[in-house]
Short mmCIF file of C-alpha atoms in Angstrom, two decimals:
data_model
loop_
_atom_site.label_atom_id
_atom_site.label_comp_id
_atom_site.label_asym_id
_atom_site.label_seq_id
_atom_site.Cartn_x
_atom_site.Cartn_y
_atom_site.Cartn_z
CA UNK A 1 38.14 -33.31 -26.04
CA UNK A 2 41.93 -33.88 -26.73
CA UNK A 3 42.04 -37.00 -24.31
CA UNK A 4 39.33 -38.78 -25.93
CA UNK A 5 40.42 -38.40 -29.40
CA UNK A 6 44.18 -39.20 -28.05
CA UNK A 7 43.05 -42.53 -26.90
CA UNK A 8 43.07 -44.22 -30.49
CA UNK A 9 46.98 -44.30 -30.14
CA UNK A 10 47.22 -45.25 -26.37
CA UNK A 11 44.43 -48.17 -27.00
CA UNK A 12 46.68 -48.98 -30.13
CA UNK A 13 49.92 -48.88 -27.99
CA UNK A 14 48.40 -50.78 -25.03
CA UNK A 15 47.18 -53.77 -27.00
CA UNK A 16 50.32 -54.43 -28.57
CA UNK A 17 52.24 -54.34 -25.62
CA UNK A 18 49.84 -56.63 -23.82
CA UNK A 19 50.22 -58.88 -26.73
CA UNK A 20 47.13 -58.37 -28.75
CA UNK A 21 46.68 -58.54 -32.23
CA UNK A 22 45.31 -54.98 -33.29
CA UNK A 23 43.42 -54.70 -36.14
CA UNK A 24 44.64 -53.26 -39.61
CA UNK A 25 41.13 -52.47 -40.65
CA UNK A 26 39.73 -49.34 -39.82
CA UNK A 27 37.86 -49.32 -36.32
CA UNK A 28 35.04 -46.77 -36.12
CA UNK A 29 33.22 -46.15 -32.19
CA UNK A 30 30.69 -44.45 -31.82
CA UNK A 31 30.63 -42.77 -27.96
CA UNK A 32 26.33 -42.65 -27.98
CA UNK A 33 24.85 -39.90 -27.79
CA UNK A 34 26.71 -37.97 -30.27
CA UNK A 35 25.42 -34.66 -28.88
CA UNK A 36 26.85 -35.25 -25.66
CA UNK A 37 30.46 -33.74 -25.46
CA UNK A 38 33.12 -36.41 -23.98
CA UNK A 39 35.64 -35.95 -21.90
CA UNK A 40 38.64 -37.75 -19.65
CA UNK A 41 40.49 -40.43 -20.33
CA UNK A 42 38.14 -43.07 -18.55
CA UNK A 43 37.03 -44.48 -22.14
CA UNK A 44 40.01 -46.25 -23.17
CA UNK A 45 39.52 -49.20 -20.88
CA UNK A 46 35.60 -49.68 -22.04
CA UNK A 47 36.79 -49.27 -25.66
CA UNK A 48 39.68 -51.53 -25.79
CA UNK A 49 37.57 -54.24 -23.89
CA UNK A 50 35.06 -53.56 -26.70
CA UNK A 51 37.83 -54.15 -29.80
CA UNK A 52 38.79 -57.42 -28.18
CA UNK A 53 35.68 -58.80 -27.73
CA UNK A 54 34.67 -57.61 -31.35
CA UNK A 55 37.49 -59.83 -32.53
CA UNK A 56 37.19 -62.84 -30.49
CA UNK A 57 40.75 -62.16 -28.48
CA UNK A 58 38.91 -62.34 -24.83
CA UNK A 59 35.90 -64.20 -23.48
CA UNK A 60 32.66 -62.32 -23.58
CA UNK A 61 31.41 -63.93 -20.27
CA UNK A 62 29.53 -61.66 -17.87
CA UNK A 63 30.92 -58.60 -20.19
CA UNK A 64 27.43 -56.81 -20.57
CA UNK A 65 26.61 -57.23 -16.43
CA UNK A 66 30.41 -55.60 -16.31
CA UNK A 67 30.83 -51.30 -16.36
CA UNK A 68 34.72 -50.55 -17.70
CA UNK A 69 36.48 -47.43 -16.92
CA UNK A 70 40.09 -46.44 -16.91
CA UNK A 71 42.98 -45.05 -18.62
CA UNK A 72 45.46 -46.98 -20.65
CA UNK A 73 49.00 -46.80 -20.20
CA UNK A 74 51.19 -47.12 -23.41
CA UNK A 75 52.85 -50.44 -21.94
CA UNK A 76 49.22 -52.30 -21.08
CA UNK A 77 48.62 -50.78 -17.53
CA UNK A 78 45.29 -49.33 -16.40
CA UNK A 79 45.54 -46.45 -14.42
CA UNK A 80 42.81 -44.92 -12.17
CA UNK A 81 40.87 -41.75 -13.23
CA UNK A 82 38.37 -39.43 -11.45
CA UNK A 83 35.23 -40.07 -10.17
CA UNK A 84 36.13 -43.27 -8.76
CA UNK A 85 32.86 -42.88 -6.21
CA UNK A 86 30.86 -41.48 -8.29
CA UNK A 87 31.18 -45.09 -10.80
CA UNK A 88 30.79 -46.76 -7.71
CA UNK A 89 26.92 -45.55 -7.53
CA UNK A 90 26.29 -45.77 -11.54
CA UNK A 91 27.08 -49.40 -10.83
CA UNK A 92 25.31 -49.65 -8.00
CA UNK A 93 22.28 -47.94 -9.17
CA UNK A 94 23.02 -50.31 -12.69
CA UNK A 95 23.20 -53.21 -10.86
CA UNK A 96 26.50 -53.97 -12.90
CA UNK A 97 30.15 -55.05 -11.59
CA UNK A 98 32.80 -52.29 -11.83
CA UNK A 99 36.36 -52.98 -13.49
CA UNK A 100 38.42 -50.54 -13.36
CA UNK A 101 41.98 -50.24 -12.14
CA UNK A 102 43.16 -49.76 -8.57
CA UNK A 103 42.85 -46.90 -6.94
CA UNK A 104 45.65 -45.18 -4.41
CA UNK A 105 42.51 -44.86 -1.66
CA UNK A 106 39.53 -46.90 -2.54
CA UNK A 107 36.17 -47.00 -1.23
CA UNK A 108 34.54 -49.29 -0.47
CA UNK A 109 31.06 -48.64 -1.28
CA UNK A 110 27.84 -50.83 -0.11
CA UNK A 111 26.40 -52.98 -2.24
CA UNK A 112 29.08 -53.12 -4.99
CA UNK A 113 31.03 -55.30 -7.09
CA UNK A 114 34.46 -53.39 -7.52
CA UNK A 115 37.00 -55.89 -9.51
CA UNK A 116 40.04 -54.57 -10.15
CA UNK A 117 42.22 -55.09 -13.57
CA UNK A 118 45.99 -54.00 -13.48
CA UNK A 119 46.76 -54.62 -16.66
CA UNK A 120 44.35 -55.71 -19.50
CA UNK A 121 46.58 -58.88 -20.35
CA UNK A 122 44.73 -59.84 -17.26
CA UNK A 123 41.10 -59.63 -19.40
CA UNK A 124 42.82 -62.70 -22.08
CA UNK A 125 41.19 -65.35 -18.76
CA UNK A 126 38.10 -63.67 -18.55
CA UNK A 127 36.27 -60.85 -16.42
CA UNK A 128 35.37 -63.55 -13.62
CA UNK A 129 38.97 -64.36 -13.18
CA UNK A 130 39.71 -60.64 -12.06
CA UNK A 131 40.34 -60.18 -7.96
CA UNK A 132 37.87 -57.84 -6.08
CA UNK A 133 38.74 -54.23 -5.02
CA UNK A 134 39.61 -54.17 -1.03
CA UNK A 135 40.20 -51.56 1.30
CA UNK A 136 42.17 -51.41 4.61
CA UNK A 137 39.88 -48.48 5.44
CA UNK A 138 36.05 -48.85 6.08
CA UNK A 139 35.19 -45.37 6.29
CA UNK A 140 32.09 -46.26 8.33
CA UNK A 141 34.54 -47.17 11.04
CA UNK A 142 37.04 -44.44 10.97
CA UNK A 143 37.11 -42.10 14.15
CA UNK A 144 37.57 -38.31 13.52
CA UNK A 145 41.10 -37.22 14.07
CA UNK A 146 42.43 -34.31 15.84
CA UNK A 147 45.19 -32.48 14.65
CA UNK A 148 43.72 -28.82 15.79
CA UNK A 149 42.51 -27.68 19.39
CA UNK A 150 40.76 -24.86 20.65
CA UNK A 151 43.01 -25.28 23.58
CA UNK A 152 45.86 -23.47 21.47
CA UNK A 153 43.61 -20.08 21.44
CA UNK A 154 43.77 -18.59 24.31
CA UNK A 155 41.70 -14.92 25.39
CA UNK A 156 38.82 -15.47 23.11
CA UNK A 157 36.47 -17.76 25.76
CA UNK A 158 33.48 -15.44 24.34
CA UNK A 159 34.31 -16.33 20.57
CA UNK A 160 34.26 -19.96 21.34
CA UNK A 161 31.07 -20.14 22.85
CA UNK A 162 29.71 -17.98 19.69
CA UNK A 163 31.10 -20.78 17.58
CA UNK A 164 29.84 -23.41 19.91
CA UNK A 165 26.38 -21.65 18.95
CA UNK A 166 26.45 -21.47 15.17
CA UNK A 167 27.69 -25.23 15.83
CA UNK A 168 24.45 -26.05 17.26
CA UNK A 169 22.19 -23.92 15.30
CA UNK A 170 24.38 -24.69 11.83
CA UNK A 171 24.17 -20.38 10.94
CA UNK A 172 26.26 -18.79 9.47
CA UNK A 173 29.32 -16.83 11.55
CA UNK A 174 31.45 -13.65 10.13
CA UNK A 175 34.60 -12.61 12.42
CA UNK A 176 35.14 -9.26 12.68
CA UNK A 177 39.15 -7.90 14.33
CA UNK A 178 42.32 -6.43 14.12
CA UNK A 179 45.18 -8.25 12.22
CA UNK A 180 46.72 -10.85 14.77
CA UNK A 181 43.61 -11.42 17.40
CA UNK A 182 43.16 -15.09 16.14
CA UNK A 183 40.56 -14.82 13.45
CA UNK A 184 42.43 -17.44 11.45
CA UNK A 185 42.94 -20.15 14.28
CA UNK A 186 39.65 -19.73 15.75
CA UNK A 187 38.04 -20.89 12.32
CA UNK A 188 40.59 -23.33 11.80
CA UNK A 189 39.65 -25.14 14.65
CA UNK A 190 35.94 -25.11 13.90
CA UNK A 191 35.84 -28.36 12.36
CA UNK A 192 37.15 -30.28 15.52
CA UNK A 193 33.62 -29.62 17.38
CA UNK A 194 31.50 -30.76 14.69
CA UNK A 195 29.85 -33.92 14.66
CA UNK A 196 31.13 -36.26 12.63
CA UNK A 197 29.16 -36.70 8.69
CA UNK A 198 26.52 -38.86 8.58
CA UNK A 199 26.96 -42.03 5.78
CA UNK A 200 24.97 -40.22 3.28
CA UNK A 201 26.65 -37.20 3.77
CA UNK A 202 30.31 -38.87 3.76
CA UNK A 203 29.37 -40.37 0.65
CA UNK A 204 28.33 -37.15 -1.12
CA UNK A 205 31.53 -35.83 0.12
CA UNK A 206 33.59 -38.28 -1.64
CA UNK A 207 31.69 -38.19 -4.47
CA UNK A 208 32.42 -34.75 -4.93
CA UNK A 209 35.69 -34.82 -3.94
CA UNK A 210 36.35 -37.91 -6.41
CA UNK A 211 34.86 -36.27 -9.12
CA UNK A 212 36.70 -33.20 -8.79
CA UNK A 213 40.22 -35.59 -8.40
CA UNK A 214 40.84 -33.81 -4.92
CA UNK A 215 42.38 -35.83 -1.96
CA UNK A 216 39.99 -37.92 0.61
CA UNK A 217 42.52 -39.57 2.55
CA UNK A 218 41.11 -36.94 5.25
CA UNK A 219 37.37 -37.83 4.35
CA UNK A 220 38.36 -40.94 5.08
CA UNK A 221 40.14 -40.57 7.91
CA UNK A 222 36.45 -38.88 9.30
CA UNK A 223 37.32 -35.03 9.10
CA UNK A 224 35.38 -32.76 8.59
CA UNK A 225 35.60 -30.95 5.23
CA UNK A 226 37.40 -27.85 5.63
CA UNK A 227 37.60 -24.89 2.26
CA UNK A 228 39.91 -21.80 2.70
CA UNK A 229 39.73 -20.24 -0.85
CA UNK A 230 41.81 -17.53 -1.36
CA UNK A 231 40.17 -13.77 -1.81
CA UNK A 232 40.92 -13.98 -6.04
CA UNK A 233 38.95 -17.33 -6.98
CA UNK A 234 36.82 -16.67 -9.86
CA UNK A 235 32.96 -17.40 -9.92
CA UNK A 236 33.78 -20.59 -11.58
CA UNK A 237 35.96 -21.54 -9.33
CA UNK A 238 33.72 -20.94 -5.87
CA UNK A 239 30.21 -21.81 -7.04
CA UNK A 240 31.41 -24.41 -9.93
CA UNK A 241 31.71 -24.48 -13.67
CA UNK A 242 34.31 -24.73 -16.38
CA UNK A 243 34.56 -26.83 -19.05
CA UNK A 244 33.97 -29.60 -18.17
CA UNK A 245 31.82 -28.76 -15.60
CA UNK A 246 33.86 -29.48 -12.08
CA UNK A 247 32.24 -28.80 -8.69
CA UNK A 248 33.30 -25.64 -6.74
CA UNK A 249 34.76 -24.66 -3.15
CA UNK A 250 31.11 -24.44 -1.90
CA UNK A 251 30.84 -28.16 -3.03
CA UNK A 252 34.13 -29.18 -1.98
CA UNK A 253 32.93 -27.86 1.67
CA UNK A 254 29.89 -30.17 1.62
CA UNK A 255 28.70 -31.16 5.54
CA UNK A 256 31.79 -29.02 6.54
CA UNK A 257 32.95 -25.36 6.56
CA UNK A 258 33.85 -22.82 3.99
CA UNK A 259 36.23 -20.00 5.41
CA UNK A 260 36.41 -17.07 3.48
CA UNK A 261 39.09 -15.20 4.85
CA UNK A 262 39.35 -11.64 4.19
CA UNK A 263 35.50 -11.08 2.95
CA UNK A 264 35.86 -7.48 2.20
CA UNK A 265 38.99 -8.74 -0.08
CA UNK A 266 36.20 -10.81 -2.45
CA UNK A 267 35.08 -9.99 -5.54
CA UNK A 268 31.41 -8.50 -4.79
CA UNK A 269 29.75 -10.88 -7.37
CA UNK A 270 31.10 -13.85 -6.56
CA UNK A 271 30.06 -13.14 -3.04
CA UNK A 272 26.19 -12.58 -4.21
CA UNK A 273 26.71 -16.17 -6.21
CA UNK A 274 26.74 -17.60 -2.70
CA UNK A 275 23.18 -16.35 -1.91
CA UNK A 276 20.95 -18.78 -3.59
CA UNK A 277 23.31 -22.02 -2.73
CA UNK A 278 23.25 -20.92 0.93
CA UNK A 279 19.52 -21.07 0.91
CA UNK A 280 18.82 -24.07 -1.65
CA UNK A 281 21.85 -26.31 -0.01
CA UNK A 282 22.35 -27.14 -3.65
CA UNK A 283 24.07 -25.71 -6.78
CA UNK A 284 22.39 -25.80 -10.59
CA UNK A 285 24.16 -24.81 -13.52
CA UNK A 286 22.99 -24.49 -16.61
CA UNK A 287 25.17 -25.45 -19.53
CA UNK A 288 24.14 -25.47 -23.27
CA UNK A 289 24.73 -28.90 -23.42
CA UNK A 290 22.66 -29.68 -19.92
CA UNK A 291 21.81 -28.61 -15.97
CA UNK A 292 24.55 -29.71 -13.59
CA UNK A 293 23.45 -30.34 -10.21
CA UNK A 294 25.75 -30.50 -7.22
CA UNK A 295 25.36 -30.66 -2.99
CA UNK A 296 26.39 -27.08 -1.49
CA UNK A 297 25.35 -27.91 2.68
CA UNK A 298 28.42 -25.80 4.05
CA UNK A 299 28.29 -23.77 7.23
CA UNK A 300 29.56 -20.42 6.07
CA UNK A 301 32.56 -18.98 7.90
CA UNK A 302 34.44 -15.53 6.96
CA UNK A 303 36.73 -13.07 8.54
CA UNK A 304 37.24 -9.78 8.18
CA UNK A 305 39.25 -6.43 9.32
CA UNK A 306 37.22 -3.93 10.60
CA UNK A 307 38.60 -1.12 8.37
CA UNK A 308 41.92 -1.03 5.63
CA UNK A 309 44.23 -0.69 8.89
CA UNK A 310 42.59 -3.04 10.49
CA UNK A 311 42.65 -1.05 13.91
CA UNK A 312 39.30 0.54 14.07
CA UNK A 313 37.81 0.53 17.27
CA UNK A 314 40.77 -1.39 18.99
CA UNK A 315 41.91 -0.35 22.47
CA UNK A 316 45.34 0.40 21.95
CA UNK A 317 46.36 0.69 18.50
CA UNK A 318 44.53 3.92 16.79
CA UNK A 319 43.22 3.30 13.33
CA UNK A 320 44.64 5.40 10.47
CA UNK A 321 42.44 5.48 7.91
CA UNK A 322 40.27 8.42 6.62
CA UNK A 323 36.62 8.02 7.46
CA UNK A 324 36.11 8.22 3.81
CA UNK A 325 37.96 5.02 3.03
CA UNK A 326 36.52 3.59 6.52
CA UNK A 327 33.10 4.17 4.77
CA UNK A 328 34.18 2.02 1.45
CA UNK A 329 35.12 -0.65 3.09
CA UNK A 330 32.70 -1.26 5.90
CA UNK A 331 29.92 -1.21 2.78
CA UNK A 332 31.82 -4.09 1.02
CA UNK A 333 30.72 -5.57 4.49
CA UNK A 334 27.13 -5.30 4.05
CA UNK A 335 24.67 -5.84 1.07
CA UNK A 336 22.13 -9.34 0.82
CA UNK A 337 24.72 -11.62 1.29
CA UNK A 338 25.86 -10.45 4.70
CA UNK A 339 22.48 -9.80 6.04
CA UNK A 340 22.01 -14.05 5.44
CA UNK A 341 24.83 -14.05 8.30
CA UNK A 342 23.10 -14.75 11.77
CA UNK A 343 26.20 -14.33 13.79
CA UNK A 344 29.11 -11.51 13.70
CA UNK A 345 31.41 -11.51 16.74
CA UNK A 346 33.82 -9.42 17.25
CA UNK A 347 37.08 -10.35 17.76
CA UNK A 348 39.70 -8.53 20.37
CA UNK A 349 43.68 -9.14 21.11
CA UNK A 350 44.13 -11.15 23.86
CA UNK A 351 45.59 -9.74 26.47
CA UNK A 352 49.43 -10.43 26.20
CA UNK A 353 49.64 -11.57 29.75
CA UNK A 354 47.40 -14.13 28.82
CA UNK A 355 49.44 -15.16 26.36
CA UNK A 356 52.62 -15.25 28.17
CA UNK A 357 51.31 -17.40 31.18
CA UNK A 358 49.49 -19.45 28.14
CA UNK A 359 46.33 -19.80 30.67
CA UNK A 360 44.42 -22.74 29.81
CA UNK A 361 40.69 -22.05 28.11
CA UNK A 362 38.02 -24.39 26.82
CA UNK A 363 39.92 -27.18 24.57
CA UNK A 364 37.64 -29.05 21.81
CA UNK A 365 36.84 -31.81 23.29
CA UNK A 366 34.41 -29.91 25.63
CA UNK A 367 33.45 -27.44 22.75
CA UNK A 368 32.49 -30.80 20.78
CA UNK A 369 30.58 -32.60 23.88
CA UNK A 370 28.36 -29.04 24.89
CA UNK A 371 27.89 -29.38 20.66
CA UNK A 372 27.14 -32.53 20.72
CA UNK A 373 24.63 -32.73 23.28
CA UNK A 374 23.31 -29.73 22.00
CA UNK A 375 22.56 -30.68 19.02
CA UNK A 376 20.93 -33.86 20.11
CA UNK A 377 18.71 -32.16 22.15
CA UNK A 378 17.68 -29.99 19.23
CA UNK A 379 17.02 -33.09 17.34
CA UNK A 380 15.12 -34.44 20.04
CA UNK A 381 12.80 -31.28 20.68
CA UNK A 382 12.14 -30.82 16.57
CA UNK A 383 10.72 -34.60 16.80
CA UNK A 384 8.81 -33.87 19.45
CA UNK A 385 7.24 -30.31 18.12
CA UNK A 386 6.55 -32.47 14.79
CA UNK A 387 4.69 -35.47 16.54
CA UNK A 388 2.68 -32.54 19.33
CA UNK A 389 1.55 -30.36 16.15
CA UNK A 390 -0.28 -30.91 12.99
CA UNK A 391 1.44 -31.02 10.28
CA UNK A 392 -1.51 -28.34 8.54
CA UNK A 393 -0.92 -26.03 11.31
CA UNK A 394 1.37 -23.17 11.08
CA UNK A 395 3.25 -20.77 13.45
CA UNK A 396 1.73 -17.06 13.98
CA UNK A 397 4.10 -15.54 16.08
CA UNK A 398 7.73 -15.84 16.30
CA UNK A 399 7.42 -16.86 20.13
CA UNK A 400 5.57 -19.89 19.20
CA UNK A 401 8.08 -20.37 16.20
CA UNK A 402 11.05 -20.44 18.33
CA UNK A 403 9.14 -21.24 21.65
CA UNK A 404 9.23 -18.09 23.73
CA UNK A 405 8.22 -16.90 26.78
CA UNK A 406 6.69 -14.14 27.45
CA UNK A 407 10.09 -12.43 29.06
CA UNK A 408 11.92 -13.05 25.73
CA UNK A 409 9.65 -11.96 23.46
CA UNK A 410 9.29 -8.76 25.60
CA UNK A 411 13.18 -8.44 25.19
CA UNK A 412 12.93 -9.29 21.64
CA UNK A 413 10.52 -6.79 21.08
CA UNK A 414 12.58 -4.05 22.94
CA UNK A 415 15.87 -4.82 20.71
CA UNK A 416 13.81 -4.73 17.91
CA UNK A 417 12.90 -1.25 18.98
CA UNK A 418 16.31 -0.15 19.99
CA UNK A 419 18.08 -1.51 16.95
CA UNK A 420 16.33 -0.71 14.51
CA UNK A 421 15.76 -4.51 13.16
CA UNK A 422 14.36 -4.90 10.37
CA UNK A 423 12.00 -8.59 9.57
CA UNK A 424 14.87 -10.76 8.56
CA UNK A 425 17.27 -9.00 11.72
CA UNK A 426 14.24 -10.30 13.98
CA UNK A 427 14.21 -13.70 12.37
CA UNK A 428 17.81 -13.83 12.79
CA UNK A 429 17.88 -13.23 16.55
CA UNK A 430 15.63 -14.94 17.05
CA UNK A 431 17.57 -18.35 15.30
CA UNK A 432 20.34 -17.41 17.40
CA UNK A 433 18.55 -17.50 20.57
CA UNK A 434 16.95 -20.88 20.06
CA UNK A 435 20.26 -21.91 19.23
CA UNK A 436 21.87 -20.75 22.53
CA UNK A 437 18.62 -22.77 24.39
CA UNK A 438 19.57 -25.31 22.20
CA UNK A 439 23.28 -25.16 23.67
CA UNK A 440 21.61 -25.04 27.13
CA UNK A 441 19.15 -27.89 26.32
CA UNK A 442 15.97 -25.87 27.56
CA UNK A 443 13.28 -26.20 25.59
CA UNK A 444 12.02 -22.95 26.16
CA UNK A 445 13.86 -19.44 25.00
CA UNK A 446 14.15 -17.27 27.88
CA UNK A 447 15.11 -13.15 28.13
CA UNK A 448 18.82 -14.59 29.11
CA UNK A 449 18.83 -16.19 26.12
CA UNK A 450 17.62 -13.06 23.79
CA UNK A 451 20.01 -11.03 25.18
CA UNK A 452 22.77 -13.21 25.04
CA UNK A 453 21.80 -13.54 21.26
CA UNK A 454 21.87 -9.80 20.79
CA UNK A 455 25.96 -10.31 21.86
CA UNK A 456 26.68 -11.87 18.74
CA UNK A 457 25.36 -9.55 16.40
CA UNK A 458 28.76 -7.32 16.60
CA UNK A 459 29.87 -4.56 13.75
CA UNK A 460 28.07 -4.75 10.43
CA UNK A 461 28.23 -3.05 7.55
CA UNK A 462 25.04 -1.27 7.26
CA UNK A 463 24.52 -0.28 10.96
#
């Protein structure tokens, strides 16, 4: 691309203001394999290197266990580019040292050899003369930060503990209310009850994050990721793609949340491009010139009016709009992709006496505890249902699947009925209620539990 074939005059530029003699004869590099198309600006360090130790200006010491990448400036400087993590593991995985400039927030990576070069007079006294890359953060230390609360929402007690659930269970959650009931803060404030990323995860979050030259001070910092795309992104833009290839908002929202506010305001195919990276956790493109691969783990969040006005079945406002147009939009609401939603709650105005007296509710701290133990105990139980059964043997029933009793699967059975469920509803229901045992920490998933399950199936589109 333009920056690659620009680089023959910053390289030319840089060398002679770091006081290197630059060739007159004509310099031909070859960027192997030729079928591969190159972009960024990351090549001018590794070429420049190359030209000087070609001509005998720098030492070659320890150059071939080295991997160079950077930009040149025109007065000498190296500047950082993207993908600073994502170097970090081709070295590590190369066993080689990585030079490269240094970065605004670095990483410090296990198991690598990050030197860093501000300016390549520094290369004149050799590659082992160059200081390593250090970090004031470890991120392996960091402690997540709180900048949200659930605490500031008060009146939605009921929506909390639905979140609380899909916390535990890791399903997906769709908001359903009037303008101005809290849709917005309520999924805001998801991300300050999740457990913290794991060190794999973290690092495929940076590495995505790097690559895509987004910020990770907050990565770093130990949030959670958090994606609020706005209702016009393009395909490309959500799923991934381009040219060059860049990660999308699904990636970007790796071990965190994407909020899609507005659903019924999204495009209707780049809604169905979420389908298959919901199920696979993982994005594949396929380019002419090669299959891109990137990590797509997100908890899916959206929010939604329940009709144009946005009043439909509210207490006290009337809704407006023609059952025609009501019709429209509550199918934009339904379709494949929403049925892959486990919860839908449905969201009400607070009371505005409530509001007024600002009575206290659950704050995140004891959202993130109940979510935390939860979740252990669910990690606990799977371990144990591994280690009882073979690993041959195979659930028949969904009451052995999610570990029934006989009163739930009689109330399962009768919603089923009642409801009209279809396979996948039952499945779904059924996930939700081992996720509220889960949030109990009973092992077994009692009639209480169905039930409460069937709450949090709300308004959908196609009932």
């Amino acid at each position: 691309d333009n920056a690659v074939m620009e680089a023959r005059l910053r390289i030319r530029c840089a060398l002679r203001a770091a006081g290197f003699d630059v060739p007159r004869a004509s310099i031909t590099v070859n960027l192997a394999p030729g079928d591969m198309r190159k972009t960024g600006s990351g090549f001018d360090l590794p070429i420049a290197v190359a030209i000087l130790a070609a001509t005998g200006q720098i030492p070659l010491n320890h150059l071939d266990d080295c991997l160079f990448v950077g930009e040149l400036a025109l007065d000498g400087a190296v500047c950082p580019v993207r993908g600073e993590v994502a170097y970090q593991i081709l070295a590590r995985a190369s066993h080689l040292i990585l030079v490269g400039a240094h970065a605004g927030s670095h990483v410090p990576l296990a198991e690598v050899d990050h030197r860093g070069v501000d300016t390549i007079r520094r290369l004149a006294h050799g590659v082992s003369t160059l200081p390593p890359v250090t970090s004031a953060v470890s991120y392996t230390e960091v402690e997540q930060t709180e900048r949200l609360d659930f605490s500031d929402v008060v009146g939605q007690e009921s929506i909390k503990r639905g979140l609380a659930v899909a916390a535990v269970g890791d399903l997906g959650c769709l908001m359903i209310g009037a303008p101005g009931s809290g849709k917005t803060m309520l999924a805001r404030r998801l991300p300050t009850i999740l457990p913290p990323l794991s060190t794999d995860e973290l690092q495929e979050a940076l590495c995505v994050h790097s690559v895509a030259g987004e910020p990770i001070d907050a990565l770093l910092q130990g949030e959670v990721p958090f994606r609020r795309p706005h209702h016009s992104i393009s395909a490309a833009g959500l799923v991934g793609g381009g040219r060059p290839v860049r990660p999308g908002e699904i990636s970007l929202a790796h071990g965190g949340v994407l909020f899609l506010d507005e659903l019924a305001e999204f495009s209707s195919h780049v809604l169905q491009m979420l389908r298959q990276p919901m199920e696979d956790h993982e994005v594949r493109i396929v380019r002419a010139d090669g299959v891109y691969r990137f990590p797509a783990a997100f908890r899916l969040l959206a929010a939604s009016n329940p009709c144009p006005c946005g009043y439909l079945g509210d207490r006290e406002v009337p809704c407006t709009c023609a059952p025609a147009a009501i019709e429209r939009y509550r199918a934009k609401l339904a379709g494949p992709l929403i049925d892959r939603i486990d919860l839908v709650l449905d969201v009400h105005r607070p009371d505005p006496d409530v509001i007024v007296k600002g009575e206290s509710g659950l704050d995140s701290a004891t959202l993130r505890a109940m979510v935390e133990a939860g979740r252990a105990f669910r990690s606990d139980r799977v371990a144990h249902e591994r280690c009882t059964f073979d690993a041959d043997s195979k659930a028949e029933s969904m009451a052995d699947r999610f570990s029934m009793t006989s009163d739930a699967e009689e109330a399962l059975l009768a919603l089923a009925h009642t409801q009209h469920l279809t396979g996948r509803g039952m499945q779904r229901l059924g996930r939700i209620a081992r996720a509220v045992a889960d949030l109990a920490q009973e092992a077994l998933v009692s009639a209480t539990h169905v039930m409460e399950a069937a709450l949090y199936q709300g308004r959908r589109g196609d009932q």
